[in-house]
XYZ file of C-alpha atoms in Angstrom:
746
model
C 30.308 17.350 21.127
C 28.777 15.863 24.209
C 25.341 15.695 25.630
C 23.646 14.380 28.738
C 21.432 11.367 28.634
C 19.406 10.040 31.682
C 20.667 6.819 32.774
C 17.391 6.039 34.366
C 15.058 6.260 31.378
C 14.469 2.445 31.139
C 13.157 0.371 33.789
C 15.086 -2.761 33.190
C 13.046 -4.894 35.618
C 9.922 -5.972 33.874
C 6.995 -7.265 35.918
C 6.560 -10.710 36.819
C 4.601 -12.120 33.874
C 4.912 -15.981 33.304
C 5.358 -16.783 29.819
C 4.527 -20.269 28.763
C 6.901 -22.616 26.979
C 4.016 -24.501 25.098
C 0.894 -24.145 23.259
C -0.063 -20.899 21.410
C 2.828 -19.074 22.666
C 5.207 -21.469 21.488
C 3.514 -21.283 18.052
C 3.873 -17.522 18.090
C 7.685 -17.899 19.142
C 8.136 -20.364 16.125
C 6.278 -18.084 13.725
C 8.409 -15.181 14.723
C 11.659 -17.330 14.520
C 10.730 -18.342 11.088
C 9.737 -15.172 9.698
C 11.445 -12.125 11.461
C 14.738 -12.856 9.540
C 13.007 -12.768 6.371
C 11.718 -9.293 7.285
C 15.145 -8.043 8.247
C 16.415 -9.360 4.754
C 13.755 -7.263 3.122
C 14.840 -4.095 4.872
C 18.576 -4.722 4.205
C 17.881 -5.319 0.583
C 16.374 -1.918 0.413
C 19.071 -0.295 2.369
C 21.741 -1.610 -0.050
C 19.742 -0.388 -2.853
C 19.527 3.129 -1.403
C 23.382 2.950 -0.388
C 24.465 1.992 -3.951
C 22.361 4.855 -5.345
C 24.235 7.205 -2.770
C 27.623 5.829 -3.682
C 27.073 6.931 -7.287
C 25.505 10.322 -6.242
C 28.132 11.127 -3.403
C 29.291 14.793 -3.687
C 33.010 13.712 -3.446
C 35.382 10.726 -3.763
C 35.870 10.524 0.008
C 32.043 10.309 0.758
C 31.485 7.842 -1.982
C 34.383 5.694 -0.597
C 33.121 5.713 2.888
C 29.706 4.762 1.989
C 31.129 1.969 -0.279
C 33.170 0.363 2.719
C 30.095 0.521 4.780
C 28.148 -1.226 2.065
C 30.836 -3.899 1.812
C 30.958 -4.457 5.521
C 27.226 -4.664 5.797
C 26.796 -7.038 2.727
C 29.598 -9.191 4.012
C 28.233 -9.658 7.448
C 24.529 -10.135 6.640
C 24.284 -13.645 7.275
C 25.812 -13.317 10.682
C 23.826 -10.444 11.371
C 20.440 -12.261 10.606
C 21.209 -15.187 12.693
C 22.454 -13.122 15.709
C 19.222 -10.824 15.318
C 17.055 -13.931 15.507
C 19.194 -15.486 18.583
C 18.851 -11.988 20.235
C 15.043 -11.796 19.632
C 14.541 -15.480 20.857
C 16.466 -14.537 24.158
C 13.955 -11.790 24.648
C 10.948 -14.089 23.849
C 12.379 -16.623 26.390
C 12.685 -14.110 29.091
C 16.614 -14.289 29.197
C 17.158 -10.693 28.192
C 14.833 -7.640 28.987
C 12.504 -6.954 26.215
C 12.662 -3.198 26.222
C 14.896 -1.012 24.184
C 17.799 0.207 26.203
C 19.911 3.238 25.909
C 23.470 2.528 25.719
C 24.523 4.755 28.654
C 27.469 4.709 31.001
C 25.682 4.284 34.257
C 27.195 5.698 37.211
C 25.917 6.681 40.811
C 24.617 10.030 39.299
C 21.248 10.250 37.589
C 22.808 11.639 34.509
C 25.663 10.239 32.459
C 27.521 11.921 29.771
C 27.282 10.258 26.329
C 28.841 11.120 22.896
C 26.271 12.641 20.446
C 26.995 9.646 18.132
C 25.585 7.196 20.995
C 22.507 9.508 21.338
C 22.024 9.538 17.520
C 21.936 5.714 17.521
C 19.348 5.432 20.213
C 17.207 8.128 18.594
C 17.496 6.270 15.372
C 16.429 2.840 17.185
C 13.507 4.688 18.603
C 12.452 5.919 15.164
C 12.635 2.392 13.914
C 10.263 1.230 16.621
C 7.916 3.968 15.659
C 8.086 2.837 12.046
C 7.215 -0.771 12.839
C 4.410 0.291 15.146
C 3.021 2.519 12.318
C 3.290 -0.255 9.695
C 1.540 -2.712 12.142
C -1.125 -0.328 13.503
C -3.968 -2.421 12.597
C -2.680 -5.717 13.651
C -0.280 -5.279 16.620
C -2.817 -3.697 19.108
C -5.080 -6.436 18.723
C -2.069 -9.083 19.063
C -1.032 -7.137 22.171
C -4.435 -7.539 23.671
C -4.774 -11.205 22.922
C -1.180 -12.092 24.182
C -2.095 -10.155 27.359
C -5.083 -12.263 27.807
C -3.279 -15.498 26.744
C -0.750 -14.855 29.516
C -3.447 -14.114 32.166
C -2.137 -10.740 33.000
C -4.384 -7.892 33.964
C -2.447 -5.618 31.684
C 0.851 -5.729 29.942
C 2.861 -2.613 28.918
C 3.967 -2.617 25.279
C 7.624 -2.653 26.002
C 7.114 -5.882 28.108
C 5.557 -7.643 25.049
C 8.608 -9.764 23.588
C 6.946 -9.817 20.168
C 6.573 -5.918 20.020
C 8.733 -3.343 18.248
C 10.923 -2.484 21.228
C 12.039 -5.956 21.695
C 12.543 -6.393 17.814
C 14.576 -3.205 17.441
C 16.553 -4.073 20.760
C 17.539 -7.380 19.389
C 18.602 -5.833 16.095
C 20.730 -3.225 17.862
C 22.442 -5.975 19.966
C 23.262 -7.946 16.956
C 24.683 -4.881 15.151
C 26.790 -4.394 18.221
C 28.072 -8.136 18.370
C 29.516 -7.731 14.846
C 32.945 -6.163 14.929
C 32.954 -5.110 11.309
C 29.834 -2.829 11.881
C 31.042 0.508 13.429
C 28.744 2.802 15.521
C 28.369 4.972 12.555
C 27.075 2.198 10.403
C 24.888 0.946 13.127
C 23.195 4.262 13.288
C 23.091 4.395 9.461
C 21.373 1.077 9.156
C 18.699 1.970 11.917
C 17.956 5.471 10.230
C 17.866 3.743 6.751
C 15.466 0.925 8.057
C 13.131 3.628 9.334
C 12.828 5.290 5.919
C 12.739 2.425 3.458
C 9.139 1.605 3.910
C 7.171 -1.460 5.107
C 9.181 -4.579 5.739
C 6.159 -6.679 6.118
C 5.749 -6.573 9.832
C 2.018 -5.899 9.504
C 1.762 -9.490 7.708
C 3.791 -11.054 10.408
C 1.529 -9.816 13.297
C -1.515 -10.701 11.168
C 0.093 -14.313 11.268
C 0.461 -14.007 14.933
C -3.103 -12.792 15.357
C -4.044 -15.914 13.297
C -2.234 -18.196 15.683
C -3.976 -16.932 18.721
C -7.352 -16.651 17.101
C -7.262 -20.364 15.976
C -6.258 -21.183 19.518
C -9.484 -19.542 20.666
C -8.010 -16.553 22.228
C -10.903 -14.019 22.042
C -10.683 -10.552 20.710
C -10.969 -7.559 23.053
C -13.024 -4.309 22.396
C -10.444 -1.951 23.629
C -6.741 -1.520 24.371
C -5.329 -1.058 27.869
C -5.538 2.516 29.106
C -2.738 4.860 27.724
C -1.231 5.052 31.170
C -0.785 1.220 31.188
C 0.077 0.842 27.627
C 2.585 3.442 27.033
C 6.307 2.747 26.912
C 7.752 5.082 29.460
C 11.156 5.442 27.897
C 9.764 7.336 24.744
C 9.032 11.122 24.813
C 6.373 10.711 22.177
C 3.824 7.992 22.376
C 3.957 5.032 19.799
C 1.111 5.062 17.265
C 0.035 1.579 18.903
C -0.092 3.278 22.350
C -3.161 5.217 21.748
C -4.710 3.208 18.992
C -8.132 1.460 19.473
C -8.132 -2.036 17.869
C -11.086 -2.591 15.591
C -13.152 -5.633 15.770
C -11.333 -7.852 13.136
C -14.024 -10.407 12.964
C -15.597 -7.899 10.593
C -14.016 -7.481 7.283
C -14.547 -3.873 5.979
C -16.066 -3.212 2.533
C -13.310 -2.363 0.068
C -14.520 1.254 -0.103
C -14.432 1.740 3.615
C -10.886 0.128 3.790
C -9.882 2.405 0.838
C -11.201 5.556 2.708
C -8.946 4.402 5.752
C -5.993 4.300 3.415
C -6.768 7.730 1.681
C -6.804 9.059 5.248
C -3.208 7.916 5.802
C -2.394 9.133 2.384
C -3.515 12.656 3.023
C -0.901 12.675 5.790
C 1.661 11.735 3.509
C 0.501 14.481 0.921
C 0.207 17.137 3.558
C 3.937 16.212 4.326
C 4.858 16.439 0.553
C 3.020 19.218 -0.793
C 4.551 21.909 1.404
C 7.925 20.939 -0.103
C 6.725 21.158 -3.731
C 8.668 24.567 -3.932
C 9.895 25.892 -0.622
C 9.786 29.593 -2.212
C 6.017 29.535 -3.310
C 2.660 28.892 -1.712
C 1.429 25.507 -0.939
C -1.035 24.338 -3.626
C -4.559 25.079 -2.203
C -3.468 25.039 1.298
C -7.071 25.960 2.577
C -8.122 22.518 1.067
C -5.805 20.695 3.205
C -7.126 20.705 6.700
C -5.378 18.732 9.538
C -6.316 15.217 10.332
C -8.593 16.116 13.312
C -12.228 15.270 13.899
C -14.363 16.369 11.013
C -11.392 17.340 9.056
C -11.001 13.785 7.902
C -13.757 13.849 5.468
C -12.709 17.277 3.741
C -9.117 16.054 3.534
C -10.021 12.835 1.850
C -12.433 14.357 -0.526
C -9.965 15.751 -2.946
C -8.366 12.394 -3.211
C -11.563 10.619 -3.655
C -12.178 12.801 -6.435
C -8.862 12.582 -8.139
C -9.444 8.703 -8.104
C -12.820 8.780 -9.517
C -14.664 7.736 -6.542
C -17.073 10.739 -6.573
C -19.361 11.527 -9.524
C -20.607 14.840 -10.678
C -19.209 17.942 -12.166
C -16.431 18.513 -9.510
C -14.811 15.608 -10.890
C -14.733 16.728 -14.490
C -11.377 17.747 -15.618
C -10.335 21.409 -16.098
C -10.253 22.077 -19.796
C -8.217 25.224 -19.353
C -5.519 23.179 -17.505
C -5.563 20.389 -19.932
C -4.749 22.938 -22.672
C -1.981 24.403 -20.712
C -0.577 20.810 -20.200
C -0.815 20.370 -24.189
C 1.237 23.284 -24.612
C 3.898 21.828 -22.268
C 3.631 18.555 -24.066
C 4.179 20.180 -27.299
C 7.382 21.947 -26.054
C 8.707 18.630 -24.796
C 8.029 17.153 -28.082
C 10.178 19.755 -29.883
C 12.885 19.469 -27.316
C 13.196 15.732 -27.708
C 13.442 16.049 -31.423
C 16.223 18.579 -31.260
C 17.912 16.919 -28.404
C 17.636 12.957 -28.322
C 18.981 13.006 -24.643
C 16.728 15.546 -23.453
C 15.482 14.874 -19.969
C 11.980 16.079 -18.950
C 11.668 18.353 -16.049
C 9.970 16.688 -12.868
C 6.181 16.854 -12.998
C 5.837 19.020 -10.071
C 7.971 21.675 -11.812
C 6.476 21.277 -15.222
C 2.768 21.816 -14.571
C 1.694 25.378 -15.024
C 0.001 26.941 -11.815
C 0.811 23.795 -9.634
C 3.569 25.427 -7.421
C 1.547 28.563 -6.820
C -1.637 26.937 -6.011
C -3.585 27.945 -9.024
C -5.062 24.482 -9.566
C -8.028 23.007 -7.812
C -7.588 20.608 -4.991
C -8.674 17.566 -7.026
C -6.122 18.523 -9.900
C -3.431 19.087 -7.417
C -4.005 15.821 -5.797
C -3.984 14.074 -9.349
C -0.682 15.762 -10.156
C 0.813 14.806 -6.821
C -0.449 11.080 -7.235
C 1.092 10.947 -10.928
C 4.139 12.652 -9.596
C 4.470 9.938 -6.765
C 3.922 7.363 -9.437
C 6.935 8.466 -11.300
C 9.086 8.938 -8.326
C 8.400 5.208 -7.813
C 9.318 4.508 -11.342
C 12.632 6.626 -11.251
C 13.640 4.839 -7.938
C 13.682 1.414 -9.598
C 17.234 0.367 -10.072
C 16.237 -2.457 -12.432
C 15.446 0.243 -14.944
C 18.483 1.616 -16.705
C 18.952 5.605 -16.402
C 18.530 5.950 -20.221
C 15.164 4.145 -19.962
C 14.046 6.252 -16.986
C 14.798 9.325 -19.111
C 12.507 8.148 -21.899
C 9.744 6.831 -19.697
C 10.007 10.502 -17.829
C 8.625 12.032 -21.069
C 5.326 10.455 -20.566
C 4.649 12.305 -17.299
C 2.432 15.006 -18.957
C 0.596 12.607 -20.983
C 0.006 10.194 -18.139
C -1.224 13.104 -16.079
C -3.814 14.297 -18.862
C -4.996 10.599 -19.025
C -5.471 10.597 -15.269
C -7.686 13.687 -15.560
C -9.448 12.665 -18.635
C -10.464 9.438 -17.004
C -10.199 9.715 -13.181
C -10.214 6.122 -12.647
C -6.605 5.829 -13.927
C -5.584 4.718 -10.575
C -8.467 2.205 -9.904
C -8.784 0.611 -13.315
C -5.957 -1.920 -14.096
C -7.295 -1.906 -17.607
C -7.028 1.599 -18.146
C -5.219 2.273 -21.608
C -2.504 4.676 -20.308
C -1.740 2.744 -17.254
C -1.650 -0.510 -19.094
C 0.795 0.732 -21.598
C 3.217 2.243 -18.863
C 3.128 -0.988 -16.966
C 3.886 -2.932 -20.298
C 6.742 -0.519 -21.362
C 8.289 -0.805 -17.850
C 7.913 -4.542 -17.571
C 9.627 -4.675 -21.262
C 12.455 -2.473 -20.068
C 13.427 -4.471 -16.908
C 17.103 -5.610 -17.111
C 18.316 -3.681 -20.238
C 21.572 -2.152 -20.205
C 23.411 -0.194 -22.946
C 26.117 -2.849 -23.090
C 23.593 -5.458 -24.034
C 23.227 -6.743 -27.624
C 20.550 -4.935 -29.267
C 20.147 -2.518 -26.605
C 20.565 0.379 -28.983
C 17.666 -0.924 -31.091
C 15.464 -1.345 -28.121
C 16.078 2.124 -26.722
C 15.658 3.610 -30.215
C 12.222 1.802 -30.565
C 11.201 2.745 -27.000
C 11.994 6.306 -27.796
C 9.943 6.379 -31.069
C 7.136 4.999 -29.412
C 6.997 7.469 -26.660
C 7.795 10.387 -29.108
C 4.730 9.555 -30.942
C 2.556 9.682 -27.906
C 4.011 12.843 -26.759
C 3.376 14.399 -30.154
C -0.252 12.997 -30.677
C -1.922 12.471 -27.560
C -4.636 15.000 -26.646
C -7.555 13.370 -24.952
C -8.158 10.369 -27.025
C -7.172 7.197 -24.857
C -7.178 5.033 -28.028
C -3.639 6.569 -28.704
C -2.398 4.256 -25.802
C -4.119 1.211 -27.032
C -2.657 1.573 -30.583
C 0.922 2.165 -29.081
C 0.516 -1.027 -26.940
C -0.511 -3.102 -29.945
C 2.336 -1.825 -31.983
C 4.925 -2.446 -29.374
C 3.708 -5.943 -28.626
C 4.237 -6.787 -32.363
C 7.647 -5.477 -32.162
C 8.527 -7.546 -29.098
C 7.270 -10.445 -30.355
C 9.545 -10.322 -33.289
C 12.542 -9.680 -30.999
C 11.557 -12.768 -28.736
C 11.215 -14.758 -31.901
C 14.739 -13.992 -32.889
C 15.983 -15.077 -29.432
C 14.034 -18.489 -29.397
C 16.857 -20.513 -31.035
C 19.241 -19.105 -28.336
C 16.768 -20.043 -25.600
C 16.160 -23.525 -26.832
C 20.202 -23.901 -26.711
C 20.466 -22.516 -23.294
C 17.644 -24.998 -22.075
C 19.302 -27.802 -23.449
C 22.529 -26.745 -21.745
C 20.376 -26.424 -18.413
C 19.068 -29.830 -18.843
C 22.468 -31.388 -19.278
C 23.655 -29.608 -16.214
C 20.571 -30.794 -14.235
C 21.090 -34.210 -15.263
C 24.663 -34.149 -14.224
C 23.743 -32.685 -10.893
C 21.373 -35.424 -10.379
C 24.006 -38.083 -11.387
C 26.559 -36.350 -8.978
C 24.187 -36.824 -5.945
C 23.456 -40.501 -6.924
C 27.172 -41.098 -7.170
C 27.811 -39.325 -3.873
C 25.311 -41.743 -2.308
C 27.023 -44.814 -3.836
C 30.409 -43.378 -2.735
C 29.226 -43.022 0.712
C 28.048 -46.579 0.983
C 31.343 -47.843 -0.128
C 33.803 -45.818 1.884
C 31.726 -45.452 5.020
C 33.326 -47.374 7.872
C 37.039 -47.224 6.184
C 39.662 -44.853 7.517
C 41.528 -43.274 4.555
C 44.570 -41.118 4.130
C 43.335 -37.428 3.750
C 44.740 -37.031 0.103
C 42.988 -40.395 -0.849
C 39.554 -38.934 0.796
C 39.958 -35.680 -1.177
C 40.587 -37.740 -4.414
C 37.549 -39.858 -3.934
C 35.065 -36.874 -3.473
C 36.792 -34.070 -5.314
C 37.881 -36.018 -8.323
C 36.449 -39.431 -8.648
C 32.855 -38.519 -7.711
C 32.820 -36.070 -10.777
C 34.271 -38.771 -12.967
C 31.413 -41.106 -12.031
C 28.816 -38.462 -12.291
C 29.779 -37.636 -16.021
C 30.062 -41.408 -16.650
C 26.496 -41.891 -15.307
C 25.209 -38.718 -17.251
C 26.551 -40.260 -20.422
C 25.914 -43.979 -20.152
C 23.291 -44.279 -17.239
C 23.420 -44.738 -13.476
C 23.147 -48.507 -13.740
C 25.551 -49.009 -16.692
C 28.479 -51.215 -16.867
C 30.722 -48.296 -17.019
C 29.574 -46.992 -13.831
C 30.072 -50.454 -12.304
C 33.604 -50.431 -13.665
C 34.319 -47.083 -12.039
C 33.015 -48.256 -8.638
C 35.180 -51.263 -9.214
C 38.225 -48.890 -9.596
C 37.107 -47.152 -6.342
C 37.040 -50.389 -4.570
C 40.505 -51.126 -5.873
C 41.787 -47.592 -4.828
C 40.390 -47.992 -1.272
C 42.292 -51.369 -0.721
C 45.509 -49.936 -2.299
C 45.686 -47.185 0.608
C 45.013 -49.375 3.397
C 47.797 -50.529 5.758
C 50.217 -53.105 4.160
C 51.793 -54.687 7.242
C 53.548 -57.651 5.578
C 55.740 -58.294 2.750
C 53.256 -60.387 0.835
C 50.526 -57.535 0.828
C 53.350 -55.021 -0.203
C 54.175 -57.314 -3.122
C 50.452 -57.571 -4.187
C 50.420 -53.950 -4.227
C 53.396 -53.643 -6.314
C 51.541 -55.954 -9.040
C 48.110 -54.209 -8.769
C 49.362 -50.523 -8.892
C 50.222 -50.067 -12.557
C 46.826 -50.902 -13.844
C 45.049 -49.058 -11.040
C 47.083 -45.869 -11.976
C 46.626 -46.210 -15.667
C 42.729 -46.458 -15.155
C 42.690 -43.459 -12.762
C 44.676 -41.396 -15.244
C 42.592 -42.229 -18.059
C 39.287 -41.504 -16.516
C 40.373 -38.387 -14.727
C 41.667 -36.943 -17.807
C 38.678 -37.544 -19.688
C 36.589 -35.003 -17.570
C 39.315 -32.504 -16.305
C 42.961 -32.426 -17.752
C 46.294 -34.085 -17.816
C 47.586 -31.391 -15.347
C 44.800 -32.132 -12.850
C 45.284 -35.991 -13.265
C 48.931 -35.593 -12.859
C 48.752 -33.482 -9.642
C 46.365 -35.841 -7.894
C 48.260 -39.073 -8.982
C 51.439 -37.460 -7.528
C 49.704 -37.194 -4.116
C 48.493 -40.772 -4.271
C 51.968 -41.854 -5.244
C 53.216 -40.417 -2.114
C 50.894 -42.608 -0.113
C 51.639 -45.798 -1.973
C 55.409 -45.120 -1.975
C 55.157 -44.823 1.866
C 53.125 -48.114 2.220
C 55.763 -49.902 -0.027
C 58.438 -48.819 2.543
C 56.398 -50.137 5.418
C 55.292 -46.660 6.647
C 51.872 -45.840 7.948
C 50.176 -42.780 6.743
C 47.671 -40.824 9.104
C 44.144 -42.128 8.450
C 40.981 -40.203 8.655
C 37.770 -42.135 9.656
C 35.099 -41.916 6.930
C 31.690 -41.259 8.573
C 28.358 -40.870 6.758
C 27.609 -37.004 6.835
C 24.069 -36.286 7.771
C 22.870 -32.664 6.807
C 19.999 -31.328 8.978
C 17.447 -28.833 7.515
C 18.200 -25.346 8.810
C 14.826 -23.730 10.268
C 16.172 -20.546 9.197
C 16.141 -21.688 5.447
C 12.337 -22.504 5.487
C 11.207 -18.993 4.267
C 13.676 -19.115 1.425
C 12.856 -22.713 0.650
C 9.186 -21.537 0.437
C 10.159 -18.704 -1.815
C 11.845 -21.235 -4.271
C 8.950 -23.563 -4.218
C 6.739 -20.537 -5.478
C 8.997 -19.500 -8.224
C 7.564 -19.384 -11.683
C 9.063 -18.831 -15.118
C 9.028 -15.124 -15.953
C 10.130 -14.031 -12.428
C 13.089 -11.330 -12.647
C 15.782 -11.723 -10.258
C 18.624 -9.384 -9.426
C 21.986 -10.942 -9.025
C 24.577 -8.890 -6.737
C 27.836 -10.582 -7.609
C 29.828 -8.266 -5.182
C 28.579 -10.229 -2.297
C 29.802 -13.584 -3.837
C 32.779 -12.660 -6.007
C 34.005 -9.776 -3.960
C 33.823 -7.541 -7.028
C 32.980 -3.586 -6.848
C 29.702 -2.709 -5.084
C 26.899 -2.178 -7.506
C 27.768 -5.129 -9.832
C 24.205 -5.892 -10.322
C 22.823 -7.988 -13.278
C 18.939 -8.803 -13.964
C 17.968 -12.182 -15.542
C 14.567 -13.739 -15.999
C 13.784 -17.238 -14.866
C 12.990 -18.918 -18.116
C 13.312 -22.914 -17.156
C 13.066 -25.029 -14.175
C 13.971 -28.638 -13.921
C 11.111 -31.174 -13.202
C 12.535 -31.679 -9.639
C 13.296 -27.932 -8.987
C 17.094 -28.670 -8.721
C 18.192 -26.572 -11.392
C 17.107 -22.922 -12.589
C 17.926 -21.012 -15.774
C 17.990 -17.480 -15.809
C 18.423 -15.620 -18.984
C 19.484 -11.842 -19.524
C 18.481 -9.513 -22.224
C 21.702 -10.197 -23.957
C 21.519 -12.853 -26.359
C 23.652 -15.938 -25.343
C 24.097 -14.767 -21.723
C 22.409 -17.211 -19.063
C 23.068 -18.409 -15.809
C 22.399 -21.935 -14.704
C 21.989 -22.033 -10.986
C 21.585 -25.054 -8.785
C 18.942 -25.077 -5.972
C 21.640 -25.151 -3.428
C 23.402 -21.975 -5.002
C 20.126 -20.252 -5.220
C 19.305 -20.930 -1.582
C 22.772 -19.731 -0.671
C 22.232 -16.493 -2.716
C 18.851 -15.827 -1.295
C 20.368 -16.456 2.211
C 23.207 -13.886 1.827
C 21.303 -11.310 -0.064
C 23.181 -11.940 -3.458
C 19.970 -12.739 -5.217
C 16.711 -10.635 -4.690
C 13.368 -11.459 -6.342
C 11.891 -8.328 -8.329
C 8.173 -7.704 -7.620
C 6.186 -9.529 -10.226
C 3.247 -7.112 -10.006
C 3.030 -4.446 -12.881
C 5.068 -1.443 -11.755
C 1.851 0.885 -11.577
C 0.360 -1.492 -9.227
C 3.636 -1.783 -7.135
C 3.427 2.112 -6.887
C -0.144 2.093 -5.674
C 0.433 -0.498 -3.268
C 3.182 1.588 -1.861
C 1.168 4.831 -1.782
C -2.294 3.460 -0.734
C -1.220 0.433 1.468
C -3.523 -1.822 -0.441
C -3.291 -3.626 -3.646
C -4.817 -3.069 -6.957
C -7.679 -5.588 -6.519
C -8.947 -3.805 -3.486
C -8.762 -0.432 -5.456
C -10.668 -1.726 -8.292
C -13.347 -3.413 -6.111
C -13.666 -0.037 -4.275
C -14.086 1.770 -7.640
C -17.079 -0.395 -8.464
C -19.122 0.846 -5.438
C -19.531 4.362 -6.722
C -21.471 5.606 -9.886
C -19.506 6.095 -13.061
C -18.022 9.532 -13.516
C -18.055 11.504 -16.783
C -14.829 11.579 -19.003
C -13.855 13.575 -21.812
C -15.524 12.520 -25.025
């Protein structure tokens, strides 16, 4: 199918605005350069997660294989994509490439040119991503745009002329995708679409950092944005959220309750989008109570959410006892079903609550149901939780809903008993797989605990406290059983770290000895590939300053002499005398740390060099130069992440990126030991005896190529609330303290 696209949509000639190369602008450039690749990695991590899920749930083998190939292509080119993306964006910041997002049209003399639907789809997906970034940064980007305009001394600047704005970012990404041959047009469009739907990639934080740079430089705030006619990007049919926004005065920090109210307004928009889809064949719950977000409608729209969160006091916030009774009936049915069928899967909460789909519940209760459903949607989307565990935790949907109705501050109180238990169970369940040792024991214990809650909870929240205490005791015994194995793993990691330090020290001493010489290639490879590990093991066993290490370095000096040119008969005769003890020493030390086969292979290569020298031949020599490794600027965000790593951090390892195994080969391990110099990390899985010892260099490479991903350390309910409300649990809790306490069921 073909369609027409205007070839003149985009004004490729930006106005003459001078961009300085020093000062605050340069600091903004450096900030963007150091952070934007990290933001892309966040998005690509989430894309890979959704694509793996789609591979598993694909309707047929052909679709699954197509998605798998896309995933492999994307993962294998991630490092190149990120580097090219940063390069393309810097070209825009440096005014070497137009900043606006350009449609890929085949321009001709006519005003219109025919383009395939796939090309148009790509452009539409790119525009959607621009809108997503704009929406994410709605409270930071307008202010930054104004400050940058003032810094540049321009009377006004259109958003698409701003080299730090979303059109420039998405344009750079699109050009980067095009530059990689393995990424097809379909995959480009797929990536852009998925990035638009995976949620925040942290651009709001990035623009906050850019604002801080300009604020520190004394670039004053402004009270209003340029007029919409000036600020609107002419290439988009629908105005960006940024285009018509009015930047608030950021010098005043809003009280937590006011900030939460703003977040609730955004949440209402999401709920209005979700609720009509609860059941397409029925009436939307309490549609009259969900006005549009215009004018005075804001307050009425937010009120049900405030009530559901316990931010209002009085009779309206009290739970509906009739609904609680009906929920208890559903809960009893679930208890009977799970006793009869251990693998019973609880229906989704929106389908299970009586009266929800046909609007027979109040606006506050409908909101509470939707919030709890969204919470469990988040739990079910976490791939670090096994499907079996999700099925068991899903049985807690009705009890958690009742707990949220009994005490409306479920979402605001981090110490809420039910919320606390769900957090704890999810945390204890991370990384378990049915193939792990004791997995069946863990799953059975988890199932027993959840079944007890489903059978016994009515409205007394102490049930959750008792369950948490009982589960903690059981986990403590389980971890005590693993303690001995953990000690053994730590000793192994300490030995590996000691060996790595010795290897680095011996590398330095080798460099000092061979630099300035020219050696045959095989001799050079033997020195660094074989003799350096020999010296490292020797240093680890006897000490770096031991006589054994000095003896090994003396052998190295002898080896270097033996492969240098022998131009006269006297030097060749001397080589004949000194070779036997040298070869014997090399063989003995090499066999001690590798094998007789490895030693024999390398000594055969050295024999070829020595035999040629004895015949008067001259091998090809390679100059030995000191290698200087410069720090990569792009690595700084990852190094900062590594510097902040703490014990207890869970990490997802994707070995398909490293070992080219099947996509979806994910393992989860917890950081349990860090060497004093942070050069070695020990990651332990749930399976007894299975541990990963990872060097700092290997971990940096894995973070860079996306084969290692840090799991959010926040409790799972806090993560879900942050995704739902756009604020952290601390702000929610502070907001809750600004309103009177509400009544709960005794």
